[in-house]
Coordinates of C-alpha atoms in Angstrom, one line a residue:
M1 CA 129.1 155.7 144.0
L2 CA 126.0 153.9 145.3
E3 CA 123.5 156.4 146.8
I4 CA 120.6 155.2 148.8
V5 CA 118.1 157.9 148.9
D6 CA 115.3 158.6 151.5
L7 CA 114.7 154.5 151.3
V8 CA 111.6 153.3 153.1
H9 CA 110.2 150.1 153.3
R10 CA 107.4 148.5 155.0
F11 CA 106.0 144.9 155.4
S12 CA 102.2 145.5 156.4
A13 CA 102.3 147.8 159.0
R14 CA 105.7 147.5 160.3
V15 CA 108.3 149.9 158.9
A16 CA 111.6 148.1 158.4
V17 CA 113.4 151.1 156.6
D18 CA 112.5 154.5 157.6
G19 CA 114.0 157.1 155.5
L20 CA 117.3 156.1 155.1
S21 CA 120.0 158.0 152.9
A22 CA 123.5 156.7 152.7
E23 CA 126.2 156.7 150.1
V24 CA 129.4 154.1 149.3
G25 CA 131.8 155.5 147.0
A26 CA 134.3 153.8 144.9
G27 CA 137.2 152.0 146.8
E28 CA 135.5 152.6 150.0
I29 CA 134.6 149.8 152.7
V30 CA 131.3 150.8 154.7
G31 CA 129.6 148.8 157.5
L32 CA 126.2 148.6 158.5
V33 CA 125.4 147.7 162.1
G34 CA 122.3 147.6 164.5
R35 CA 120.6 145.1 166.1
N36 CA 118.7 142.2 164.6
G37 CA 115.4 143.8 162.9
A38 CA 117.2 147.4 162.5
G39 CA 116.6 147.1 158.6
K40 CA 120.4 146.0 157.5
T41 CA 119.1 143.3 155.3
T42 CA 116.2 145.0 154.0
T43 CA 118.4 147.9 153.1
M44 CA 120.8 145.4 151.0
R45 CA 117.8 143.5 149.2
A46 CA 116.6 146.7 148.1
V47 CA 120.0 147.6 146.9
M48 CA 120.4 144.4 145.0
G49 CA 116.6 144.5 143.4
I50 CA 115.5 141.5 145.4
L51 CA 112.7 143.8 147.0
R52 CA 111.0 147.1 145.4
P53 CA 111.1 149.8 148.3
S54 CA 108.1 151.4 149.4
G55 CA 110.0 154.6 148.8
G56 CA 113.0 156.5 147.8
E57 CA 115.5 155.5 145.4
V58 CA 118.9 153.3 145.0
R59 CA 121.1 155.1 142.6
W60 CA 124.2 154.0 141.0
E61 CA 126.5 156.4 139.1
G62 CA 123.9 158.8 139.3
H63 CA 120.7 157.0 138.0
V64 CA 118.1 154.8 139.4
V65 CA 119.7 151.5 139.7
G66 CA 118.3 148.7 137.1
P67 CA 119.4 145.2 135.8
D68 CA 122.3 146.2 133.9
D69 CA 123.6 147.7 137.2
W70 CA 122.7 144.4 139.2
L71 CA 124.8 142.2 136.7
R72 CA 128.1 144.4 137.7
F73 CA 127.3 144.0 141.5
G74 CA 128.5 141.2 143.5
Y75 CA 126.2 139.9 146.6
M76 CA 126.5 137.6 149.5
P77 CA 123.1 137.0 151.2
E78 CA 123.0 136.1 154.8
E79 CA 121.2 133.0 154.3
R80 CA 123.4 132.0 151.4
G81 CA 122.5 130.7 147.9
L82 CA 124.7 127.7 147.0
Y83 CA 123.6 124.5 145.1
P84 CA 124.8 121.9 147.6
Q85 CA 125.4 119.2 145.2
M86 CA 127.3 121.1 142.6
P87 CA 131.0 121.0 142.3
I88 CA 132.7 124.1 143.6
L89 CA 134.2 125.1 140.3
D90 CA 131.1 124.5 138.3
Q91 CA 129.1 126.5 140.5
I92 CA 131.5 129.4 140.7
S93 CA 131.7 129.4 136.8
Y94 CA 128.0 129.0 136.4
F95 CA 127.5 132.4 138.4
G96 CA 130.2 134.0 136.5
R97 CA 128.3 133.5 133.2
L98 CA 125.2 134.5 134.7
H99 CA 127.2 137.8 135.1
G100 CA 127.9 138.0 131.5
L101 CA 131.5 136.2 131.5
D102 CA 132.0 133.6 128.6
P103 CA 132.6 130.0 129.7
L104 CA 136.6 130.1 129.5
A105 CA 136.6 133.2 131.3
A106 CA 134.0 132.2 134.0
T107 CA 136.2 129.1 134.6
S108 CA 139.5 130.7 134.6
A109 CA 138.2 133.3 137.1
G110 CA 136.6 130.5 139.4
R111 CA 140.3 128.9 139.4
E112 CA 141.9 131.9 140.6
W113 CA 139.5 132.7 143.2
L114 CA 139.6 129.2 144.8
G115 CA 143.4 129.6 144.8
R116 CA 143.2 133.2 146.2
L117 CA 140.7 131.9 148.8
G118 CA 142.7 129.1 150.0
L119 CA 140.6 126.2 148.0
E120 CA 142.9 125.2 145.5
G121 CA 142.8 121.4 144.7
R122 CA 139.1 121.2 145.8
E123 CA 137.6 122.2 142.4
E124 CA 135.3 118.8 142.0
D125 CA 134.7 118.9 145.7
R126 CA 130.6 119.4 146.2
V127 CA 129.5 122.4 148.5
V128 CA 127.7 119.9 151.0
A129 CA 131.1 118.4 151.8
L130 CA 132.8 121.5 152.9
S131 CA 132.8 123.1 156.2
H132 CA 131.2 126.1 157.0
G133 CA 133.9 128.4 156.5
N134 CA 134.9 126.9 153.3
Q135 CA 131.5 127.5 151.9
Q136 CA 131.5 130.8 152.9
R137 CA 134.6 131.0 150.9
V138 CA 133.0 129.6 147.8
Q139 CA 130.1 132.0 148.4
L140 CA 132.6 134.9 148.3
A141 CA 134.2 133.6 145.2
V142 CA 130.6 133.7 143.4
A143 CA 130.1 137.3 144.7
L144 CA 133.6 138.0 143.2
V145 CA 134.3 135.9 140.0
H146 CA 132.9 138.6 137.6
G147 CA 134.9 141.5 139.1
P148 CA 132.0 143.6 140.7
E149 CA 132.0 147.2 141.0
L150 CA 130.1 147.0 144.0
L151 CA 130.1 144.3 146.8
V152 CA 127.1 143.8 149.1
L153 CA 127.6 141.4 151.7
D154 CA 125.5 140.4 154.3
E155 CA 126.9 139.0 157.7
P156 CA 129.8 137.6 155.6
F157 CA 132.1 136.9 158.6
S158 CA 129.3 135.0 160.5
G159 CA 130.5 131.6 162.1
L160 CA 133.9 131.9 160.6
D161 CA 137.1 131.1 162.5
P162 CA 139.7 133.6 163.0
T163 CA 142.0 132.8 160.1
A164 CA 139.1 132.8 157.7
V165 CA 138.2 136.0 159.0
D166 CA 141.6 137.4 158.1
A167 CA 141.5 136.1 154.8
L168 CA 138.0 137.8 154.1
S169 CA 139.2 140.8 155.6
D170 CA 142.4 140.8 153.5
T171 CA 140.3 140.1 150.4
L172 CA 137.7 142.9 150.9
R173 CA 141.0 145.0 151.4
V174 CA 142.4 144.3 148.3
E175 CA 139.2 144.7 146.4
A176 CA 138.5 147.8 147.9
G177 CA 142.2 148.8 146.9
R178 CA 141.2 148.2 143.1
G179 CA 138.1 150.7 143.3
T180 CA 135.6 148.3 144.4
A181 CA 132.8 150.0 146.6
V182 CA 131.9 147.5 149.6
L183 CA 128.9 147.7 151.8
F184 CA 128.6 144.8 154.4
S185 CA 127.0 144.3 157.7
S186 CA 128.0 142.4 160.8
H187 CA 127.3 142.2 164.5
Q188 CA 131.0 141.8 165.1
L189 CA 131.8 145.5 166.1
E190 CA 135.5 145.1 166.5
L191 CA 136.0 143.8 163.3
V192 CA 133.9 146.7 161.7
E193 CA 135.9 148.9 163.5
R194 CA 139.2 147.6 162.3
L195 CA 137.9 146.9 158.6
C196 CA 135.5 149.8 157.6
D197 CA 136.5 153.7 156.2
R198 CA 132.8 154.7 157.6
V199 CA 130.2 152.9 159.8
I200 CA 126.2 153.5 159.6
I201 CA 124.2 152.6 162.7
L202 CA 120.6 151.6 162.4
E203 CA 117.8 151.4 164.9
E204 CA 114.3 150.4 164.0
G205 CA 115.3 151.5 160.2
R206 CA 116.4 154.8 161.1
M207 CA 120.0 156.2 160.9
L208 CA 121.2 156.8 164.4
A209 CA 124.8 157.7 163.4
S210 CA 127.2 157.7 160.2
G211 CA 130.8 158.5 159.7
T212 CA 134.5 157.6 160.6
L213 CA 135.1 156.0 163.9
P214 CA 136.5 159.6 165.4
D215 CA 133.3 161.2 163.8
L216 CA 131.1 158.9 165.8
R217 CA 133.3 159.0 169.0
A218 CA 132.4 162.8 168.9
H219 CA 128.7 161.8 169.9
L220 CA 130.2 160.4 173.4
P221 CA 131.3 162.2 176.4
R222 CA 135.1 161.8 177.0
L223 CA 136.3 159.4 179.3
L224 CA 139.2 159.9 181.5
R225 CA 141.6 157.5 183.4
V226 CA 143.2 158.6 186.5
N227 CA 145.1 156.7 188.9
V228 CA 146.1 158.7 192.2
N229 CA 148.7 156.8 194.8
G230 CA 146.4 158.3 197.6
P231 CA 143.2 158.2 199.5
S232 CA 140.3 157.1 197.6
G233 CA 137.1 160.0 197.3
W234 CA 139.3 162.6 196.0
S235 CA 137.2 162.6 192.7
A236 CA 133.6 162.9 194.5
T237 CA 133.7 166.9 194.4
L238 CA 135.1 167.5 190.6
I239 CA 132.7 169.9 188.9
G240 CA 132.2 168.7 185.3
A241 CA 133.2 165.0 185.8
S242 CA 131.1 161.7 187.4
V243 CA 132.8 158.9 188.1
V244 CA 132.1 155.7 186.0
R245 CA 133.6 153.2 188.1
E246 CA 136.6 152.9 190.3
D247 CA 138.8 149.9 190.7
A248 CA 142.5 148.7 191.0
D249 CA 143.3 151.0 187.8
G250 CA 142.0 154.1 189.2
V251 CA 138.7 156.0 188.8
L252 CA 137.1 156.3 185.3
L253 CA 135.6 159.5 184.7
R254 CA 132.8 160.9 182.4
L255 CA 133.8 164.4 181.4
D256 CA 131.2 167.3 180.7
P257 CA 131.9 169.2 177.3
S258 CA 132.8 172.2 179.9
A259 CA 135.2 169.9 182.2
D260 CA 139.0 171.3 181.8
P261 CA 141.1 168.4 182.4
Q262 CA 143.9 170.4 183.8
V263 CA 141.6 171.2 186.8
I264 CA 141.0 167.7 187.4
L265 CA 144.7 167.1 187.1
Q266 CA 145.7 169.3 189.7
A267 CA 142.9 168.0 192.0
A268 CA 144.6 164.5 191.6
L269 CA 148.0 165.9 192.2
A270 CA 146.7 167.3 195.6
A271 CA 145.4 164.0 196.6
G272 CA 148.8 162.2 196.0
P273 CA 151.2 161.3 193.3
V274 CA 149.4 160.5 190.0
E275 CA 150.3 157.2 188.5
H276 CA 148.3 157.5 185.2
F277 CA 146.5 160.4 183.6
G278 CA 145.1 159.8 180.1
F279 CA 141.9 159.4 178.2
E280 CA 140.4 156.3 177.0
D281 CA 139.9 154.8 173.8
V282 CA 136.2 154.5 172.9
G283 CA 135.6 151.9 170.5
L284 CA 132.5 151.1 168.2
A285 CA 130.9 149.0 170.7
D286 CA 130.9 151.8 173.2
V287 CA 129.6 154.5 170.5
Y288 CA 126.8 151.8 169.7
R289 CA 125.8 151.2 173.2
E290 CA 125.4 154.7 174.1
L291 CA 123.7 156.0 171.0
S292 CA 121.0 152.9 170.9
S293 CA 120.2 153.3 174.8
R294 CA 119.4 157.2 174.2

């Protein structure tokens, strides 16, 4: 398990991370979300030892993380870190050797990952000749070549087309299935919602919320959609419910915790035939907007 304990980091007077505590277990995919400057990249760099935090600790398997642990991690930085003129297979093999693989094992693992990521036959191509999406695939192969126990990926889906997004998502699921802990950041909230076991929402270096999507939904009022075939305005006098909007699909109501849906249903039936009555699904984007606006 990866444990981040009361992590603090300052850049001069600016606090980038402010008392963050979080965990990522074996076989778990955890997403870090937040606006630019929320502290996502700083947190990941602290995990990987690229910067020394101002306070707090990063632990792996119960001890403070150190050089031997970092060799067991896979890292995909946001700014990427490939050698543009180096052939792809040589590059992946080189990073495998840096993580402790012998040359034959590193080359074999590199070939395997090129095949799994759809780059078979391009072993001698230089990185500079690849499209952005294929460069991303090579960067992922570099992070995976040594069979890491923890994957730390900073905006791995940035700029990818839907096919590449699906391929990368499938790869992360497979790696989590074999027990790898995965921590990644992304601004693509629908993707995070679909892929992650848990989500951590950051704002100005602090954790706004953490948990599964159902856990996070509990922070929001319930939204009820009602479509009545009758005169409008029937919802104006409801107690414990306010109108979010009214359109061709009916009225969308925000319910207070004390609101009784059965009372609302009776009021709707009194206004006319009810063609739709049901709660709206709330996505991660809705949760994020609500929490970050408070």
